[in-house]
JSON list of C-alpha atoms in Angstrom, two decimals:
[
{"chain": "A", "resi": 1, "resn": "MET", "atom": "CA", "xyz": [101.61, 126.83, 114.18]},
{"chain": "A", "resi": 2, "resn": "ARG", "atom": "CA", "xyz": [101.96, 125.96, 110.50]},
{"chain": "A", "resi": 3, "resn": "ASN", "atom": "CA", "xyz": [98.90, 124.65, 108.66]},
{"chain": "A", "resi": 4, "resn": "ILE", "atom": "CA", "xyz": [99.81, 121.70, 106.42]},
{"chain": "A", "resi": 5, "resn": "ILE", "atom": "CA", "xyz": [97.19, 119.88, 104.40]},
{"chain": "A", "resi": 6, "resn": "PHE", "atom": "CA", "xyz": [97.59, 116.18, 103.66]},
{"chain": "A", "resi": 7, "resn": "ILE", "atom": "CA", "xyz": [95.69, 115.45, 100.45]},
{"chain": "A", "resi": 8, "resn": "VAL", "atom": "CA", "xyz": [94.56, 111.84, 100.02]},
{"chain": "A", "resi": 9, "resn": "ASP", "atom": "CA", "xyz": [92.23, 110.18, 97.55]},
{"chain": "A", "resi": 10, "resn": "GLN", "atom": "CA", "xyz": [90.58, 107.50, 99.65]},
{"chain": "A", "resi": 11, "resn": "PRO", "atom": "CA", "xyz": [91.12, 107.14, 103.39]},
{"chain": "A", "resi": 12, "resn": "CYS", "atom": "CA", "xyz": [92.28, 103.57, 104.02]},
{"chain": "A", "resi": 13, "resn": "GLU", "atom": "CA", "xyz": [94.58, 101.66, 106.37]},
{"chain": "A", "resi": 14, "resn": "PRO", "atom": "CA", "xyz": [97.89, 102.22, 104.49]},
{"chain": "A", "resi": 15, "resn": "ILE", "atom": "CA", "xyz": [97.12, 105.95, 104.31]},
{"chain": "A", "resi": 16, "resn": "SER", "atom": "CA", "xyz": [96.27, 105.95, 108.03]},
{"chain": "A", "resi": 17, "resn": "ARG", "atom": "CA", "xyz": [99.63, 104.37, 108.85]},
{"chain": "A", "resi": 18, "resn": "LYS", "atom": "CA", "xyz": [101.44, 106.99, 106.75]},
{"chain": "A", "resi": 19, "resn": "ALA", "atom": "CA", "xyz": [99.44, 109.68, 108.51]},
{"chain": "A", "resi": 20, "resn": "GLU", "atom": "CA", "xyz": [100.44, 108.40, 111.97]},
{"chain": "A", "resi": 21, "resn": "GLY", "atom": "CA", "xyz": [104.10, 108.92, 111.18]},
{"chain": "A", "resi": 22, "resn": "LEU", "atom": "CA", "xyz": [103.33, 112.26, 109.59]},
{"chain": "A", "resi": 23, "resn": "TYR", "atom": "CA", "xyz": [101.39, 113.48, 112.63]},
{"chain": "A", "resi": 24, "resn": "LYS", "atom": "CA", "xyz": [104.21, 112.49, 114.97]},
{"chain": "A", "resi": 25, "resn": "ALA", "atom": "CA", "xyz": [106.84, 114.31, 112.91]},
{"chain": "A", "resi": 26, "resn": "ALA", "atom": "CA", "xyz": [104.56, 117.31, 112.42]},
{"chain": "A", "resi": 27, "resn": "GLY", "atom": "CA", "xyz": [103.94, 117.61, 116.15]},
{"chain": "A", "resi": 28, "resn": "ASN", "atom": "CA", "xyz": [107.67, 117.77, 116.77]},
{"chain": "A", "resi": 29, "resn": "LEU", "atom": "CA", "xyz": [107.93, 120.58, 114.18]},
{"chain": "A", "resi": 30, "resn": "GLY", "atom": "CA", "xyz": [104.97, 122.57, 115.44]},
{"chain": "A", "resi": 31, "resn": "TRP", "atom": "CA", "xyz": [102.81, 121.82, 112.40]},
{"chain": "A", "resi": 32, "resn": "ARG", "atom": "CA", "xyz": [99.09, 121.13, 112.35]},
{"chain": "A", "resi": 33, "resn": "VAL", "atom": "CA", "xyz": [98.28, 118.56, 109.66]},
{"chain": "A", "resi": 34, "resn": "ASN", "atom": "CA", "xyz": [94.77, 118.42, 108.23]},
{"chain": "A", "resi": 35, "resn": "PRO", "atom": "CA", "xyz": [93.89, 115.40, 106.08]},
{"chain": "A", "resi": 36, "resn": "ILE", "atom": "CA", "xyz": [91.71, 116.38, 103.13]},
{"chain": "A", "resi": 37, "resn": "ALA", "atom": "CA", "xyz": [90.05, 113.95, 100.72]},
{"chain": "A", "resi": 38, "resn": "ILE", "atom": "CA", "xyz": [90.47, 114.92, 97.07]},
{"chain": "A", "resi": 39, "resn": "ASP", "atom": "CA", "xyz": [86.73, 114.76, 96.43]},
{"chain": "A", "resi": 40, "resn": "ARG", "atom": "CA", "xyz": [86.28, 117.53, 98.97]},
{"chain": "A", "resi": 41, "resn": "PHE", "atom": "CA", "xyz": [87.82, 119.90, 96.43]},
{"chain": "A", "resi": 42, "resn": "GLN", "atom": "CA", "xyz": [85.04, 118.92, 93.99]},
{"chain": "A", "resi": 43, "resn": "GLY", "atom": "CA", "xyz": [87.31, 119.66, 91.06]},
{"chain": "A", "resi": 44, "resn": "LYS", "atom": "CA", "xyz": [88.09, 123.19, 92.27]},
{"chain": "A", "resi": 45, "resn": "VAL", "atom": "CA", "xyz": [91.56, 122.79, 93.73]},
{"chain": "A", "resi": 46, "resn": "THR", "atom": "CA", "xyz": [92.39, 126.50, 93.48]},
{"chain": "A", "resi": 47, "resn": "ASP", "atom": "CA", "xyz": [89.26, 127.47, 95.45]},
{"chain": "A", "resi": 48, "resn": "GLY", "atom": "CA", "xyz": [89.90, 124.76, 98.03]},
{"chain": "A", "resi": 49, "resn": "LEU", "atom": "CA", "xyz": [93.49, 125.85, 98.57]},
{"chain": "A", "resi": 50, "resn": "ALA", "atom": "CA", "xyz": [92.44, 129.49, 98.91]},
{"chain": "A", "resi": 51, "resn": "ARG", "atom": "CA", "xyz": [89.81, 128.51, 101.50]},
{"chain": "A", "resi": 52, "resn": "LEU", "atom": "CA", "xyz": [92.19, 126.28, 103.49]},
{"chain": "A", "resi": 53, "resn": "ALA", "atom": "CA", "xyz": [95.15, 128.70, 103.25]},
{"chain": "A", "resi": 54, "resn": "PRO", "atom": "CA", "xyz": [97.83, 126.09, 103.85]},
{"chain": "A", "resi": 55, "resn": "ASP", "atom": "CA", "xyz": [101.47, 126.86, 104.59]},
{"chain": "A", "resi": 56, "resn": "GLY", "atom": "CA", "xyz": [102.29, 123.70, 102.66]},
{"chain": "A", "resi": 57, "resn": "CYS", "atom": "CA", "xyz": [100.85, 120.52, 101.16]},
{"chain": "A", "resi": 58, "resn": "ILE", "atom": "CA", "xyz": [101.62, 116.83, 101.22]},
{"chain": "A", "resi": 59, "resn": "VAL", "atom": "CA", "xyz": [99.88, 114.87, 98.48]},
{"chain": "A", "resi": 60, "resn": "ASP", "atom": "CA", "xyz": [99.64, 111.09, 98.72]},
{"chain": "A", "resi": 61, "resn": "CYS", "atom": "CA", "xyz": [99.56, 109.87, 95.14]},
{"chain": "A", "resi": 62, "resn": "SER", "atom": "CA", "xyz": [100.02, 106.15, 95.79]},
{"chain": "A", "resi": 63, "resn": "GLN", "atom": "CA", "xyz": [96.36, 105.24, 95.39]},
{"chain": "A", "resi": 64, "resn": "LEU", "atom": "CA", "xyz": [94.91, 108.03, 93.28]},
{"chain": "A", "resi": 65, "resn": "ARG", "atom": "CA", "xyz": [91.51, 107.06, 91.92]},
{"chain": "A", "resi": 66, "resn": "SER", "atom": "CA", "xyz": [90.49, 110.62, 91.15]},
{"chain": "A", "resi": 67, "resn": "ALA", "atom": "CA", "xyz": [92.03, 113.11, 88.77]},
{"chain": "A", "resi": 68, "resn": "LEU", "atom": "CA", "xyz": [93.86, 115.86, 90.61]},
{"chain": "A", "resi": 69, "resn": "ASP", "atom": "CA", "xyz": [94.95, 119.02, 88.86]},
{"chain": "A", "resi": 70, "resn": "LEU", "atom": "CA", "xyz": [98.46, 119.53, 90.24]},
{"chain": "A", "resi": 71, "resn": "ARG", "atom": "CA", "xyz": [98.98, 122.98, 88.72]},
{"chain": "A", "resi": 72, "resn": "PRO", "atom": "CA", "xyz": [97.50, 125.04, 91.60]},
{"chain": "A", "resi": 73, "resn": "LEU", "atom": "CA", "xyz": [99.81, 123.29, 94.05]},
{"chain": "A", "resi": 74, "resn": "ARG", "atom": "CA", "xyz": [102.87, 124.91, 92.46]},
{"chain": "A", "resi": 75, "resn": "HIS", "atom": "CA", "xyz": [102.06, 128.06, 94.46]},
{"chain": "A", "resi": 76, "resn": "TYR", "atom": "CA", "xyz": [102.60, 126.21, 97.76]},
{"chain": "A", "resi": 77, "resn": "PRO", "atom": "CA", "xyz": [105.51, 124.22, 99.15]},
{"chain": "A", "resi": 78, "resn": "THR", "atom": "CA", "xyz": [104.37, 120.71, 98.21]},
{"chain": "A", "resi": 79, "resn": "VAL", "atom": "CA", "xyz": [105.74, 117.22, 98.69]},
{"chain": "A", "resi": 80, "resn": "TYR", "atom": "CA", "xyz": [104.34, 114.45, 96.50]},
{"chain": "A", "resi": 81, "resn": "VAL", "atom": "CA", "xyz": [104.35, 110.93, 97.95]},
{"chain": "A", "resi": 82, "resn": "ASP", "atom": "CA", "xyz": [104.60, 108.10, 95.42]},
{"chain": "A", "resi": 83, "resn": "LEU", "atom": "CA", "xyz": [103.66, 110.19, 92.39]},
{"chain": "A", "resi": 84, "resn": "ASP", "atom": "CA", "xyz": [104.47, 108.49, 89.12]},
{"chain": "A", "resi": 85, "resn": "PRO", "atom": "CA", "xyz": [107.84, 110.05, 88.17]},
{"chain": "A", "resi": 86, "resn": "ALA", "atom": "CA", "xyz": [106.50, 110.64, 84.64]},
{"chain": "A", "resi": 87, "resn": "LYS", "atom": "CA", "xyz": [103.85, 112.99, 86.09]},
{"chain": "A", "resi": 88, "resn": "LEU", "atom": "CA", "xyz": [106.11, 114.86, 88.49]},
{"chain": "A", "resi": 89, "resn": "PRO", "atom": "CA", "xyz": [105.96, 118.63, 87.93]},
{"chain": "A", "resi": 90, "resn": "PRO", "atom": "CA", "xyz": [109.34, 120.24, 87.13]},
{"chain": "A", "resi": 91, "resn": "GLY", "atom": "CA", "xyz": [111.31, 121.05, 90.27]},
{"chain": "A", "resi": 92, "resn": "ALA", "atom": "CA", "xyz": [108.85, 119.22, 92.54]},
{"chain": "A", "resi": 93, "resn": "THR", "atom": "CA", "xyz": [109.84, 117.43, 95.71]},
{"chain": "A", "resi": 94, "resn": "THR", "atom": "CA", "xyz": [108.84, 113.80, 95.97]},
{"chain": "A", "resi": 95, "resn": "ILE", "atom": "CA", "xyz": [109.14, 110.82, 98.27]},
{"chain": "A", "resi": 96, "resn": "ILE", "atom": "CA", "xyz": [109.06, 107.41, 96.63]},
{"chain": "A", "resi": 97, "resn": "THR", "atom": "CA", "xyz": [108.33, 104.30, 98.68]},
{"chain": "A", "resi": 98, "resn": "ALA", "atom": "CA", "xyz": [111.26, 101.90, 98.70]},
{"chain": "A", "resi": 99, "resn": "THR", "atom": "CA", "xyz": [109.81, 99.14, 96.51]},
{"chain": "A", "resi": 100, "resn": "ASP", "atom": "CA", "xyz": [112.91, 96.95, 96.81]},
{"chain": "A", "resi": 101, "resn": "ASP", "atom": "CA", "xyz": [112.79, 97.05, 100.61]},
{"chain": "A", "resi": 102, "resn": "ILE", "atom": "CA", "xyz": [109.05, 96.34, 100.76]},
{"chain": "A", "resi": 103, "resn": "VAL", "atom": "CA", "xyz": [109.29, 93.36, 98.42]},
{"chain": "A", "resi": 104, "resn": "SER", "atom": "CA", "xyz": [112.46, 92.01, 100.07]},
{"chain": "A", "resi": 105, "resn": "GLU", "atom": "CA", "xyz": [110.77, 92.05, 103.47]},
{"chain": "A", "resi": 106, "resn": "ALA", "atom": "CA", "xyz": [107.67, 90.36, 102.07]},
{"chain": "A", "resi": 107, "resn": "VAL", "atom": "CA", "xyz": [109.65, 87.63, 100.29]},
{"chain": "A", "resi": 108, "resn": "ASN", "atom": "CA", "xyz": [111.78, 86.96, 103.39]},
{"chain": "A", "resi": 109, "resn": "GLU", "atom": "CA", "xyz": [108.70, 86.70, 105.57]},
{"chain": "A", "resi": 110, "resn": "LEU", "atom": "CA", "xyz": [106.92, 84.40, 103.12]},
{"chain": "A", "resi": 111, "resn": "ARG", "atom": "CA", "xyz": [110.02, 82.20, 102.72]},
{"chain": "A", "resi": 112, "resn": "SER", "atom": "CA", "xyz": [109.94, 81.55, 106.47]},
{"chain": "A", "resi": 113, "resn": "CYS", "atom": "CA", "xyz": [106.59, 79.80, 105.88]},
{"chain": "A", "resi": 114, "resn": "HIS", "atom": "CA", "xyz": [108.16, 77.44, 103.28]},
{"chain": "A", "resi": 115, "resn": "PRO", "atom": "CA", "xyz": [105.47, 77.96, 100.62]},
{"chain": "A", "resi": 116, "resn": "THR", "atom": "CA", "xyz": [105.01, 75.40, 97.86]},
{"chain": "A", "resi": 117, "resn": "SER", "atom": "CA", "xyz": [103.82, 78.05, 95.40]},
{"chain": "A", "resi": 118, "resn": "TRP", "atom": "CA", "xyz": [104.13, 81.80, 94.95]},
{"chain": "A", "resi": 119, "resn": "ALA", "atom": "CA", "xyz": [101.70, 84.45, 93.71]},
{"chain": "A", "resi": 120, "resn": "PHE", "atom": "CA", "xyz": [101.69, 88.19, 93.25]},
{"chain": "A", "resi": 121, "resn": "VAL", "atom": "CA", "xyz": [98.41, 90.07, 93.25]},
{"chain": "A", "resi": 122, "resn": "GLY", "atom": "CA", "xyz": [98.95, 93.52, 91.82]},
{"chain": "A", "resi": 123, "resn": "TYR", "atom": "CA", "xyz": [97.12, 96.68, 92.74]},
{"chain": "A", "resi": 124, "resn": "GLY", "atom": "CA", "xyz": [93.70, 96.76, 91.09]},
{"chain": "A", "resi": 125, "resn": "LEU", "atom": "CA", "xyz": [94.10, 100.17, 89.47]},
{"chain": "A", "resi": 126, "resn": "PRO", "atom": "CA", "xyz": [96.88, 101.32, 87.14]},
{"chain": "A", "resi": 127, "resn": "SER", "atom": "CA", "xyz": [99.90, 102.38, 89.17]},
{"chain": "A", "resi": 128, "resn": "HIS", "atom": "CA", "xyz": [103.59, 102.85, 88.53]},
{"chain": "A", "resi": 129, "resn": "TRP", "atom": "CA", "xyz": [104.65, 100.98, 91.68]},
{"chain": "A", "resi": 130, "resn": "SER", "atom": "CA", "xyz": [102.71, 97.71, 91.43]},
{"chain": "A", "resi": 131, "resn": "PRO", "atom": "CA", "xyz": [104.44, 96.41, 88.25]},
{"chain": "A", "resi": 132, "resn": "ALA", "atom": "CA", "xyz": [107.80, 97.39, 89.77]},
{"chain": "A", "resi": 133, "resn": "ARG", "atom": "CA", "xyz": [107.01, 95.30, 92.85]},
{"chain": "A", "resi": 134, "resn": "GLN", "atom": "CA", "xyz": [106.00, 92.36, 90.68]},
{"chain": "A", "resi": 135, "resn": "ARG", "atom": "CA", "xyz": [109.28, 92.54, 88.73]},
{"chain": "A", "resi": 136, "resn": "ARG", "atom": "CA", "xyz": [111.31, 92.80, 91.94]},
{"chain": "A", "resi": 137, "resn": "MET", "atom": "CA", "xyz": [109.54, 89.80, 93.46]},
{"chain": "A", "resi": 138, "resn": "ALA", "atom": "CA", "xyz": [110.27, 87.71, 90.36]},
{"chain": "A", "resi": 139, "resn": "GLU", "atom": "CA", "xyz": [113.94, 88.77, 90.53]},
{"chain": "A", "resi": 140, "resn": "LEU", "atom": "CA", "xyz": [114.26, 87.83, 94.19]},
{"chain": "A", "resi": 141, "resn": "LEU", "atom": "CA", "xyz": [112.62, 84.44, 93.69]},
{"chain": "A", "resi": 142, "resn": "GLY", "atom": "CA", "xyz": [114.84, 83.63, 90.73]},
{"chain": "A", "resi": 143, "resn": "SER", "atom": "CA", "xyz": [114.22, 81.68, 87.57]},
{"chain": "A", "resi": 144, "resn": "GLY", "atom": "CA", "xyz": [113.74, 78.37, 89.41]},
{"chain": "A", "resi": 145, "resn": "VAL", "atom": "CA", "xyz": [110.50, 79.50, 91.06]},
{"chain": "A", "resi": 146, "resn": "ARG", "atom": "CA", "xyz": [107.26, 80.01, 89.17]},
{"chain": "A", "resi": 147, "resn": "LEU", "atom": "CA", "xyz": [105.47, 83.17, 90.22]},
{"chain": "A", "resi": 148, "resn": "HIS", "atom": "CA", "xyz": [101.75, 83.30, 89.45]},
{"chain": "A", "resi": 149, "resn": "CYS", "atom": "CA", "xyz": [100.69, 86.88, 88.75]},
{"chain": "A", "resi": 150, "resn": "TYR", "atom": "CA", "xyz": [97.17, 88.22, 88.99]}
]
């Protein structure tokens, strides 16, 4: 059985939902997936990877609050989820959440409620995906609708 580590910053509901899909797919492939919080490495990623001896890594970068040195991961097959494309290591594999699809679904659902006003509340920490979602929402609503952004 292959040992895959799933590196996350902060366990939370969106991460748990991603993990559910990951565990299901991993089970079908004969992989054992171990979620690891970044702070568990205590800044020593190389030591942590040596101790865990993974066959591969999946790193969820969508909500990084902690600095993570990506350099030691280059020695392992690694997939980065929602890493800012500007920070992607050369030759790395990445999965980017479909911002257009997420925002389109949200706008369609909200339109069914016939709102009289619209607001977008961005992610509280700097991220590459939150401003993109805000721009896409404004595009979908069109110039005739005022979007309040927070």
